[in-house]
PDB file of C-alpha atoms in Angstrom:
ATOM      1  CA  MET S   1      16.363 -21.072 -22.485  1.00 38.00           C
ATOM      2  CA  LEU S   2      19.055 -20.001 -20.082  1.00 42.00           C
ATOM      3  CA  GLN S   3      21.494 -22.826 -19.519  1.00 42.00           C
ATOM      4  CA  ARG S   4      22.416 -23.445 -15.876  1.00 48.00           C
ATOM      5  CA  GLU S   5      25.287 -25.832 -16.566  1.00 43.00           C
ATOM      6  CA  GLU S   6      28.612 -24.993 -14.991  1.00 42.00           C
ATOM      7  CA  HIS S   7      30.549 -25.134 -18.254  1.00 38.00           C
ATOM      8  CA  HIS S   8      28.761 -22.693 -20.579  1.00 48.00           C
ATOM      9  CA  LYS S   9      30.613 -20.280 -22.857  1.00 55.00           C
ATOM     10  CA  SER S  10      31.812 -17.048 -21.279  1.00 52.00           C
ATOM     11  CA  ILE S  11      31.984 -15.233 -24.644  1.00 49.00           C
ATOM     12  CA  LYS S  12      30.064 -15.347 -27.930  1.00 54.00           C
ATOM     13  CA  SER S  13      32.867 -14.010 -30.105  1.00 46.00           C
ATOM     14  CA  LYS S  14      36.143 -12.115 -29.812  1.00 55.00           C
ATOM     15  CA  THR S  15      34.638  -9.324 -31.888  1.00 56.00           C
ATOM     16  CA  ARG S  16      31.857  -8.764 -29.352  1.00 42.00           C
ATOM     17  CA  VAL S  17      34.381  -8.766 -26.515  1.00 43.00           C
ATOM     18  CA  GLN S  18      36.550  -6.188 -28.301  1.00 42.00           C
ATOM     19  CA  LYS S  19      33.641  -3.995 -29.391  1.00 42.00           C
ATOM     20  CA  HIS S  20      31.345  -4.208 -26.371  1.00 40.00           C
ATOM     21  CA  GLY S  21      33.384  -5.827 -23.587  1.00 47.00           C
ATOM     22  CA  GLU S  22      30.841  -8.662 -23.494  1.00 49.00           C
ATOM     23  CA  VAL S  23      31.830 -11.488 -21.132  1.00 50.00           C
ATOM     24  CA  PHE S  24      29.285 -13.775 -19.460  1.00 57.00           C
ATOM     25  CA  THR S  25      29.513 -14.616 -15.757  1.00 69.00           C
ATOM     26  CA  PRO S  26      29.629 -18.369 -14.989  1.00 71.00           C
ATOM     27  CA  LEU S  27      26.776 -19.768 -12.902  1.00 74.00           C
ATOM     28  CA  TRP S  28      28.979 -20.763  -9.962  1.00 73.00           C
ATOM     29  CA  MET S  29      30.145 -17.153  -9.645  1.00 81.00           C
ATOM     30  CA  VAL S  30      26.590 -15.820  -9.978  1.00 74.00           C
ATOM     31  CA  GLU S  31      25.426 -18.051  -7.140  1.00 83.00           C
ATOM     32  CA  LYS S  32      28.415 -17.169  -4.964  1.00 86.00           C
ATOM     33  CA  MET S  33      27.818 -13.440  -5.417  1.00 84.00           C
ATOM     34  CA  LEU S  34      24.097 -13.753  -4.689  1.00 84.00           C
ATOM     35  CA  ASP S  35      24.881 -15.714  -1.512  1.00 84.00           C
ATOM     36  CA  GLU S  36      26.692 -12.706  -0.047  1.00 91.00           C
ATOM     37  CA  PRO S  37      25.123 -11.223   3.116  1.00 89.00           C
ATOM     38  CA  GLY S  38      22.658  -8.479   2.272  1.00 91.00           C
ATOM     39  CA  ILE S  39      22.272  -9.607  -1.322  1.00 92.00           C
ATOM     40  CA  ASN S  40      20.980 -13.015  -0.253  1.00 92.00           C
ATOM     41  CA  GLU S  41      18.385 -11.384   1.998  1.00 94.00           C
ATOM     42  CA  ALA S  42      17.279  -9.111  -0.853  1.00 94.00           C
ATOM     43  CA  CYS S  43      16.873 -12.154  -3.109  1.00 93.00           C
ATOM     44  CA  ASN S  44      14.345 -13.470  -0.607  1.00 93.00           C
ATOM     45  CA  SER S  45      12.488 -10.180  -0.247  1.00 95.00           C
ATOM     46  CA  LEU S  46       9.100  -9.547  -1.761  1.00 95.00           C
ATOM     47  CA  THR S  47       9.784  -5.914  -2.590  1.00 95.00           C
ATOM     48  CA  ALA S  48      13.593  -5.488  -2.865  1.00 96.00           C
ATOM     49  CA  THR S  49      14.369  -4.126  -6.319  1.00 96.00           C
ATOM     50  CA  PHE S  50      17.272  -5.081  -8.593  1.00 96.00           C
ATOM     51  CA  LEU S  51      18.446  -2.984 -11.564  1.00 95.00           C
ATOM     52  CA  GLU S  52      21.226  -4.560 -13.625  1.00 93.00           C
ATOM     53  CA  PRO S  53      23.114  -2.541 -16.257  1.00 93.00           C
ATOM     54  CA  GLY S  54      24.191  -4.954 -18.994  1.00 90.00           C
ATOM     55  CA  PRO S  55      22.364  -8.141 -17.895  1.00 90.00           C
ATOM     56  CA  GLY S  56      23.486 -10.004 -21.020  1.00 89.00           C
ATOM     57  CA  GLU S  57      21.330 -13.110 -21.356  1.00 89.00           C
ATOM     58  CA  GLY S  58      20.066 -12.731 -17.802  1.00 91.00           C
ATOM     59  CA  ALA S  59      22.295 -14.959 -15.667  1.00 89.00           C
ATOM     60  CA  PHE S  60      21.953 -12.776 -12.569  1.00 92.00           C
ATOM     61  CA  ILE S  61      18.348 -11.634 -12.754  1.00 94.00           C
ATOM     62  CA  CYS S  62      17.115 -15.100 -13.766  1.00 95.00           C
ATOM     63  CA  GLU S  63      18.812 -16.599 -10.708  1.00 94.00           C
ATOM     64  CA  ILE S  64      17.391 -13.823  -8.521  1.00 95.00           C
ATOM     65  CA  LEU S  65      13.935 -14.571  -9.917  1.00 97.00           C
ATOM     66  CA  ARG S  66      14.350 -18.278  -9.128  1.00 95.00           C
ATOM     67  CA  ARG S  67      15.163 -17.436  -5.523  1.00 95.00           C
ATOM     68  CA  LYS S  68      12.305 -14.980  -5.199  1.00 97.00           C
ATOM     69  CA  LEU S  69       9.830 -17.427  -6.731  1.00 98.00           C
ATOM     70  CA  LEU S  70      10.987 -20.159  -4.364  1.00 97.00           C
ATOM     71  CA  MET S  71      10.297 -17.802  -1.452  1.00 97.00           C
ATOM     72  CA  VAL S  72       6.838 -17.046  -2.860  1.00 98.00           C
ATOM     73  CA  SER S  73       6.017 -20.728  -3.341  1.00 98.00           C
ATOM     74  CA  ASN S  74       6.986 -21.400   0.280  1.00 97.00           C
ATOM     75  CA  GLN S  75       5.195 -18.429   1.844  1.00 97.00           C
ATOM     76  CA  TYR S  76       2.446 -17.218  -0.489  1.00 97.00           C
ATOM     77  CA  ALA S  77       0.983 -20.237  -2.261  1.00 97.00           C
ATOM     78  CA  ASN S  78      -1.991 -21.162  -0.088  1.00 97.00           C
ATOM     79  CA  THR S  79      -3.999 -20.913  -3.306  1.00 97.00           C
ATOM     80  CA  LEU S  80      -2.931 -20.639  -6.910  1.00 98.00           C
ATOM     81  CA  VAL S  81      -4.470 -17.152  -7.097  1.00 98.00           C
ATOM     82  CA  GLN S  82      -2.284 -16.044  -4.199  1.00 98.00           C
ATOM     83  CA  TYR S  83       0.820 -17.468  -5.862  1.00 98.00           C
ATOM     84  CA  GLU S  84      -0.064 -15.792  -9.174  1.00 98.00           C
ATOM     85  CA  ASN S  85      -0.360 -12.364  -7.559  1.00 98.00           C
ATOM     86  CA  PHE S  86       2.769 -12.621  -5.424  1.00 98.00           C
ATOM     87  CA  SER S  87       4.877 -14.199  -8.175  1.00 98.00           C
ATOM     88  CA  LEU S  88       4.053 -11.354 -10.549  1.00 98.00           C
ATOM     89  CA  CYS S  89       4.851  -8.950  -7.732  1.00 98.00           C
ATOM     90  CA  VAL S  90       8.424 -10.266  -7.383  1.00 98.00           C
ATOM     91  CA  LEU S  91       8.828 -10.391 -11.161  1.00 98.00           C
ATOM     92  CA  SER S  92       8.026  -6.669 -11.271  1.00 98.00           C
ATOM     93  CA  THR S  93      11.009  -5.901  -9.004  1.00 98.00           C
ATOM     94  CA  LEU S  94      13.624  -6.999 -11.577  1.00 98.00           C
ATOM     95  CA  TYR S  95      15.043  -4.575 -14.149  1.00 97.00           C
ATOM     96  CA  GLY S  96      17.707  -4.746 -16.828  1.00 97.00           C
ATOM     97  CA  ILE S  97      19.206  -2.244 -19.267  1.00 96.00           C
ATOM     98  CA  GLU S  98      21.006  -4.123 -22.037  1.00 95.00           C
ATOM     99  CA  LEU S  99      23.014  -2.508 -24.850  1.00 93.00           C
ATOM    100  CA  LEU S 100      22.658  -5.268 -27.463  1.00 93.00           C
ATOM    101  CA  GLU S 101      19.367  -6.146 -29.130  1.00 94.00           C
ATOM    102  CA  ASP S 102      19.882  -9.913 -29.275  1.00 91.00           C
ATOM    103  CA  ASN S 103      20.837 -10.087 -25.604  1.00 92.00           C
ATOM    104  CA  THR S 104      17.782  -8.002 -24.669  1.00 95.00           C
ATOM    105  CA  GLN S 105      15.510 -10.466 -26.440  1.00 95.00           C
ATOM    106  CA  ILE S 106      17.234 -13.547 -25.019  1.00 94.00           C
ATOM    107  CA  CYS S 107      17.257 -12.104 -21.501  1.00 95.00           C
ATOM    108  CA  SER S 108      13.512 -11.400 -21.722  1.00 97.00           C
ATOM    109  CA  MET S 109      12.786 -14.897 -23.018  1.00 95.00           C
ATOM    110  CA  ASN S 110      14.945 -16.520 -20.343  1.00 95.00           C
ATOM    111  CA  LEU S 111      13.249 -14.532 -17.598  1.00 97.00           C
ATOM    112  CA  PHE S 112       9.825 -15.551 -18.909  1.00 98.00           C
ATOM    113  CA  GLU S 113      10.821 -19.216 -19.099  1.00 97.00           C
ATOM    114  CA  VAL S 114      11.992 -19.148 -15.473  1.00 97.00           C
ATOM    115  CA  TYR S 115       8.672 -17.603 -14.444  1.00 98.00           C
ATOM    116  CA  LYS S 116       6.568 -19.979 -16.551  1.00 98.00           C
ATOM    117  CA  SER S 117       8.433 -23.088 -15.380  1.00 98.00           C
ATOM    118  CA  LYS S 118       7.858 -22.311 -11.691  1.00 98.00           C
ATOM    119  CA  TYR S 119       4.244 -21.292 -12.342  1.00 98.00           C
ATOM    120  CA  TYR S 120       3.610 -24.619 -14.080  1.00 98.00           C
ATOM    121  CA  GLU S 121       5.193 -26.478 -11.168  1.00 98.00           C
ATOM    122  CA  VAL S 122       3.022 -24.728  -8.567  1.00 98.00           C
ATOM    123  CA  ALA S 123      -0.169 -25.038 -10.637  1.00 98.00           C
ATOM    124  CA  LYS S 124       0.443 -28.746 -11.220  1.00 98.00           C
ATOM    125  CA  SER S 125       1.059 -29.352  -7.502  1.00 98.00           C
ATOM    126  CA  GLN S 126      -2.382 -27.846  -6.802  1.00 97.00           C
ATOM    127  CA  GLY S 127      -4.087 -29.803  -9.566  1.00 98.00           C
ATOM    128  CA  LYS S 128      -4.766 -26.701 -11.653  1.00 97.00           C
ATOM    129  CA  ARG S 129      -3.683 -25.115 -14.909  1.00 97.00           C
ATOM    130  CA  MET S 130      -1.789 -21.951 -15.720  1.00 98.00           C
ATOM    131  CA  LYS S 131      -3.920 -18.997 -16.808  1.00 98.00           C
ATOM    132  CA  PRO S 132      -3.132 -17.245 -20.121  1.00 98.00           C
ATOM    133  CA  SER S 133      -3.923 -13.863 -18.515  1.00 98.00           C
ATOM    134  CA  VAL S 134      -1.225 -14.408 -15.866  1.00 98.00           C
ATOM    135  CA  LEU S 135       1.347 -15.402 -18.482  1.00 98.00           C
ATOM    136  CA  ASP S 136       0.373 -12.378 -20.587  1.00 98.00           C
ATOM    137  CA  SER S 137       0.817 -10.139 -17.534  1.00 98.00           C
ATOM    138  CA  ALA S 138       4.265 -11.673 -16.946  1.00 98.00           C
ATOM    139  CA  LYS S 139       5.212 -10.903 -20.565  1.00 98.00           C
ATOM    140  CA  THR S 140       3.977  -7.322 -20.192  1.00 98.00           C
ATOM    141  CA  ILE S 141       5.968  -6.739 -17.008  1.00 98.00           C
ATOM    142  CA  ILE S 142       9.130  -8.210 -18.505  1.00 98.00           C
ATOM    143  CA  SER S 143       8.776  -6.179 -21.710  1.00 97.00           C
ATOM    144  CA  LYS S 144       8.600  -2.968 -19.667  1.00 97.00           C
ATOM    145  CA  ASN S 145      11.362  -3.874 -17.192  1.00 97.00           C
ATOM    146  CA  ILE S 146      13.987  -5.313 -19.555  1.00 97.00           C
ATOM    147  CA  VAL S 147      14.876  -2.627 -22.074  1.00 97.00           C
ATOM    148  CA  GLN S 148      17.494  -2.056 -24.742  1.00 97.00           C
ATOM    149  CA  GLY S 149      19.588   1.005 -24.108  1.00 96.00           C
ATOM    150  CA  ASN S 150      22.949   2.497 -23.266  1.00 96.00           C
ATOM    151  CA  PHE S 151      23.286   2.865 -19.504  1.00 94.00           C
ATOM    152  CA  LEU S 152      25.997   5.518 -19.938  1.00 93.00           C
ATOM    153  CA  THR S 153      24.047   7.818 -22.269  1.00 96.00           C
ATOM    154  CA  HIS S 154      20.619   6.966 -20.792  1.00 96.00           C
ATOM    155  CA  LYS S 155      19.246   6.536 -24.312  1.00 96.00           C
ATOM    156  CA  GLY S 156      17.822   3.709 -26.373  1.00 96.00           C
ATOM    157  CA  PRO S 157      18.690   2.670 -29.936  1.00 94.00           C
ATOM    158  CA  ASP S 158      16.413   5.463 -31.253  1.00 94.00           C
ATOM    159  CA  ASN S 159      18.581   7.998 -29.364  1.00 95.00           C
ATOM    160  CA  LYS S 160      15.634   8.817 -27.101  1.00 95.00           C
ATOM    161  CA  PRO S 161      15.501   8.191 -23.325  1.00 96.00           C
ATOM    162  CA  PHE S 162      14.453   4.633 -22.562  1.00 95.00           C
ATOM    163  CA  ILE S 163      11.613   4.178 -20.111  1.00 96.00           C
ATOM    164  CA  LEU S 164      11.372   1.941 -17.029  1.00 96.00           C
ATOM    165  CA  ASN S 165       8.175   1.236 -15.129  1.00 97.00           C
ATOM    166  CA  GLU S 166       7.542   1.242 -11.404  1.00 97.00           C
ATOM    167  CA  TRP S 167       4.827  -1.178 -10.242  1.00 98.00           C
ATOM    168  CA  GLN S 168       3.796   0.355  -6.921  1.00 97.00           C
ATOM    169  CA  ILE S 169       1.885  -1.957  -4.580  1.00 97.00           C
ATOM    170  CA  LEU S 170      -1.321  -0.386  -3.281  1.00 98.00           C
ATOM    171  CA  THR S 171      -2.518  -3.376  -1.261  1.00 97.00           C
ATOM    172  CA  LYS S 172      -1.556  -3.996   2.355  1.00 96.00           C
ATOM    173  CA  ILE S 173       0.419  -7.242   2.287  1.00 96.00           C
ATOM    174  CA  THR S 174      -0.260  -9.988   4.856  1.00 95.00           C
ATOM    175  CA  ALA S 175       0.028 -13.767   4.845  1.00 92.00           C
ATOM    176  CA  LYS S 176      -3.675 -13.913   3.940  1.00 94.00           C
ATOM    177  CA  THR S 177      -3.535 -11.448   1.039  1.00 97.00           C
ATOM    178  CA  THR S 178      -4.557 -13.097  -2.221  1.00 97.00           C
ATOM    179  CA  SER S 179      -5.048 -10.198  -4.630  1.00 97.00           C
ATOM    180  CA  ILE S 180      -2.495  -7.399  -5.133  1.00 98.00           C
ATOM    181  CA  LYS S 181      -3.435  -4.069  -6.675  1.00 98.00           C
ATOM    182  CA  VAL S 182      -0.675  -1.997  -8.282  1.00 98.00           C
ATOM    183  CA  ILE S 183      -0.293   1.226 -10.189  1.00 98.00           C
ATOM    184  CA  ARG S 184       2.232   1.599 -12.975  1.00 98.00           C
ATOM    185  CA  THR S 185       4.326   4.772 -13.378  1.00 98.00           C
ATOM    186  CA  GLU S 186       6.902   5.546 -16.064  1.00 97.00           C
ATOM    187  CA  TYR S 187      10.385   6.915 -15.377  1.00 97.00           C
ATOM    188  CA  SER S 188      13.405   7.755 -17.468  1.00 96.00           C
ATOM    189  CA  LEU S 189      16.809   6.809 -16.078  1.00 95.00           C
ATOM    190  CA  ASP S 190      17.467  10.522 -15.542  1.00 95.00           C
ATOM    191  CA  ASP S 191      14.353  10.646 -13.337  1.00 94.00           C
ATOM    192  CA  ILE S 192      15.562   7.694 -11.286  1.00 93.00           C
ATOM    193  CA  ILE S 193      19.106   8.991 -10.819  1.00 93.00           C
ATOM    194  CA  ALA S 194      17.818  12.458  -9.884  1.00 94.00           C
ATOM    195  CA  GLY S 195      15.438  10.913  -7.354  1.00 94.00           C
ATOM    196  CA  ARG S 196      12.377  12.458  -8.984  1.00 93.00           C
ATOM    197  CA  LYS S 197       8.990  11.149  -7.910  1.00 93.00           C
ATOM    198  CA  ASN S 198       6.558  11.174 -10.814  1.00 93.00           C
ATOM    199  CA  GLY S 199       2.836  11.282 -10.166  1.00 94.00           C
ATOM    200  CA  ALA S 200       1.307   7.839  -9.639  1.00 95.00           C
ATOM    201  CA  GLY S 201       0.180   6.410 -12.964  1.00 97.00           C
ATOM    202  CA  SER S 202       1.888   9.086 -15.044  1.00 95.00           C
ATOM    203  CA  THR S 203       3.481   8.366 -18.397  1.00 95.00           C
ATOM    204  CA  TRP S 204       6.881   9.792 -19.260  1.00 92.00           C
ATOM    205  CA  LYS S 205       6.934  12.823 -21.507  1.00 85.00           C
ATOM    206  CA  PRO S 206       9.837  14.765 -23.040  1.00 81.00           C
ATOM    207  CA  PRO S 207      10.443  18.318 -21.783  1.00 69.00           C
ATOM    208  CA  LYS S 208       7.783  20.758 -22.908  1.00 68.00           C
ATOM    209  CA  ILE S 209       8.456  22.917 -25.953  1.00 57.00           C
ATOM    210  CA  GLU S 210       7.614  26.563 -25.375  1.00 60.00           C
ATOM    211  CA  ILE S 211       5.220  27.966 -27.998  1.00 54.00           C
ATOM    212  CA  GLN S 212       6.394  31.400 -29.121  1.00 59.00           C
ATOM    213  CA  PRO S 213       3.691  34.066 -29.660  1.00 57.00           C
ATOM    214  CA  GLY S 214       3.033  34.699 -33.324  1.00 58.00           C
ATOM    215  CA  LEU S 215       4.224  31.303 -34.576  1.00 57.00           C
ATOM    216  CA  PHE S 216       0.750  29.754 -34.370  1.00 54.00           C
ATOM    217  CA  ASP S 217      -2.751  31.118 -34.536  1.00 59.00           C
ATOM    218  CA  ASP S 218      -5.254  30.180 -31.817  1.00 61.00           C
ATOM    219  CA  HIS S 219      -6.728  27.341 -33.896  1.00 58.00           C
ATOM    220  CA  GLU S 220      -3.322  25.692 -34.388  1.00 57.00           C
ATOM    221  CA  ILE S 221      -2.511  26.032 -30.680  1.00 51.00           C
ATOM    222  CA  ASP S 222      -5.817  24.361 -29.747  1.00 57.00           C
ATOM    223  CA  GLN S 223      -5.002  21.468 -32.094  1.00 57.00           C
ATOM    224  CA  LEU S 224      -1.511  21.079 -30.590  1.00 49.00           C
ATOM    225  CA  GLU S 225      -2.889  21.022 -27.043  1.00 52.00           C
ATOM    226  CA  GLU S 226      -5.503  18.454 -28.029  1.00 53.00           C
ATOM    227  CA  SER S 227      -2.843  16.219 -29.613  1.00 56.00           C
ATOM    228  CA  THR S 228      -0.874  16.171 -26.350  1.00 58.00           C
ATOM    229  CA  ALA S 229      -3.778  15.145 -24.102  1.00 67.00           C
ATOM    230  CA  GLN S 230      -2.639  13.704 -20.767  1.00 86.00           C
ATOM    231  CA  MET S 231      -3.033   9.972 -20.202  1.00 92.00           C
ATOM    232  CA  ARG S 232      -2.231   7.951 -17.097  1.00 95.00           C
ATOM    233  CA  TYR S 233      -2.398   4.354 -15.945  1.00 98.00           C
ATOM    234  CA  VAL S 234      -5.160   3.351 -13.564  1.00 97.00           C
ATOM    235  CA  PRO S 235      -4.770   1.052 -10.540  1.00 97.00           C
ATOM    236  CA  SER S 236      -5.343  -2.598 -11.408  1.00 97.00           C
ATOM    237  CA  ILE S 237      -4.887  -6.093 -10.067  1.00 98.00           C
ATOM    238  CA  ILE S 238      -1.396  -7.211 -11.052  1.00 98.00           C
ATOM    239  CA  THR S 239      -2.731 -10.315 -12.825  1.00 98.00           C
ATOM    240  CA  ALA S 240      -4.472  -7.895 -15.216  1.00 98.00           C
ATOM    241  CA  ALA S 241      -1.300  -5.935 -15.992  1.00 98.00           C
ATOM    242  CA  TYR S 242      -1.496  -7.149 -19.588  1.00 98.00           C
ATOM    243  CA  LYS S 243      -4.536  -4.908 -20.162  1.00 97.00           C
ATOM    244  CA  GLU S 244      -2.414  -1.758 -19.661  1.00 97.00           C
ATOM    245  CA  GLU S 245      -5.535   0.212 -18.759  1.00 96.00           C
ATOM    246  CA  MET S 246      -5.327   3.997 -18.946  1.00 96.00           C
ATOM    247  CA  GLU S 247      -7.559   7.027 -18.528  1.00 95.00           C
ATOM    248  CA  ARG S 248      -7.523  10.568 -19.839  1.00 91.00           C
ATOM    249  CA  TYR S 249      -7.208  13.451 -17.412  1.00 85.00           C
ATOM    250  CA  GLU S 250      -6.819  17.206 -17.465  1.00 71.00           C
TER     251      GLU S 250
END
């Protein structure tokens, strides 16, 4: 789990510092930076989105999640179901692109532990238990939002574009809202930087390859088109995000 003590190590090894420039930000500095005007307000916003290049083990985004979850527990916890929906909603607003595999895994685990700890606290205060489906949905969201990749090249360890997911809220939010419906849409970092708006529910696909006349007969072309059938995500309640439900479309 992420340690919140003031005196944790700022580096893992000199080799990692020399090779990757890896230096961890101390907690006191994280908190001071997040207390800055504008940033502090965003940390208490339901929908404000954070994307951190090089999150390391998650010092910043874990602290942001703590603040967002505290806001949710104060404003949207009339029932445990309401808290579950709104807590997953704020979790879905946090993104990280981490170069190193071990940091990616640790960051994801730390983020999940922060979420689970607060969920347990709220459930216990209401005399109820955590639901496996909610925890599974939290794991799904984190696995899609915290990715391993090089922010400079926009590619993952397989040298292909890494994919981030938008979790668009479809439900009108009020103090009485208990269930939040979302739709998931995939984007590459190039899409995000270019300001492209992909169709709701669409999955990311590499650029199309033009089929030259004469290279394939009609039967082979039909097989190729069938193998690239279009799939998209369908709207779902955010507590069912773990199902990753999709449908086929023309």
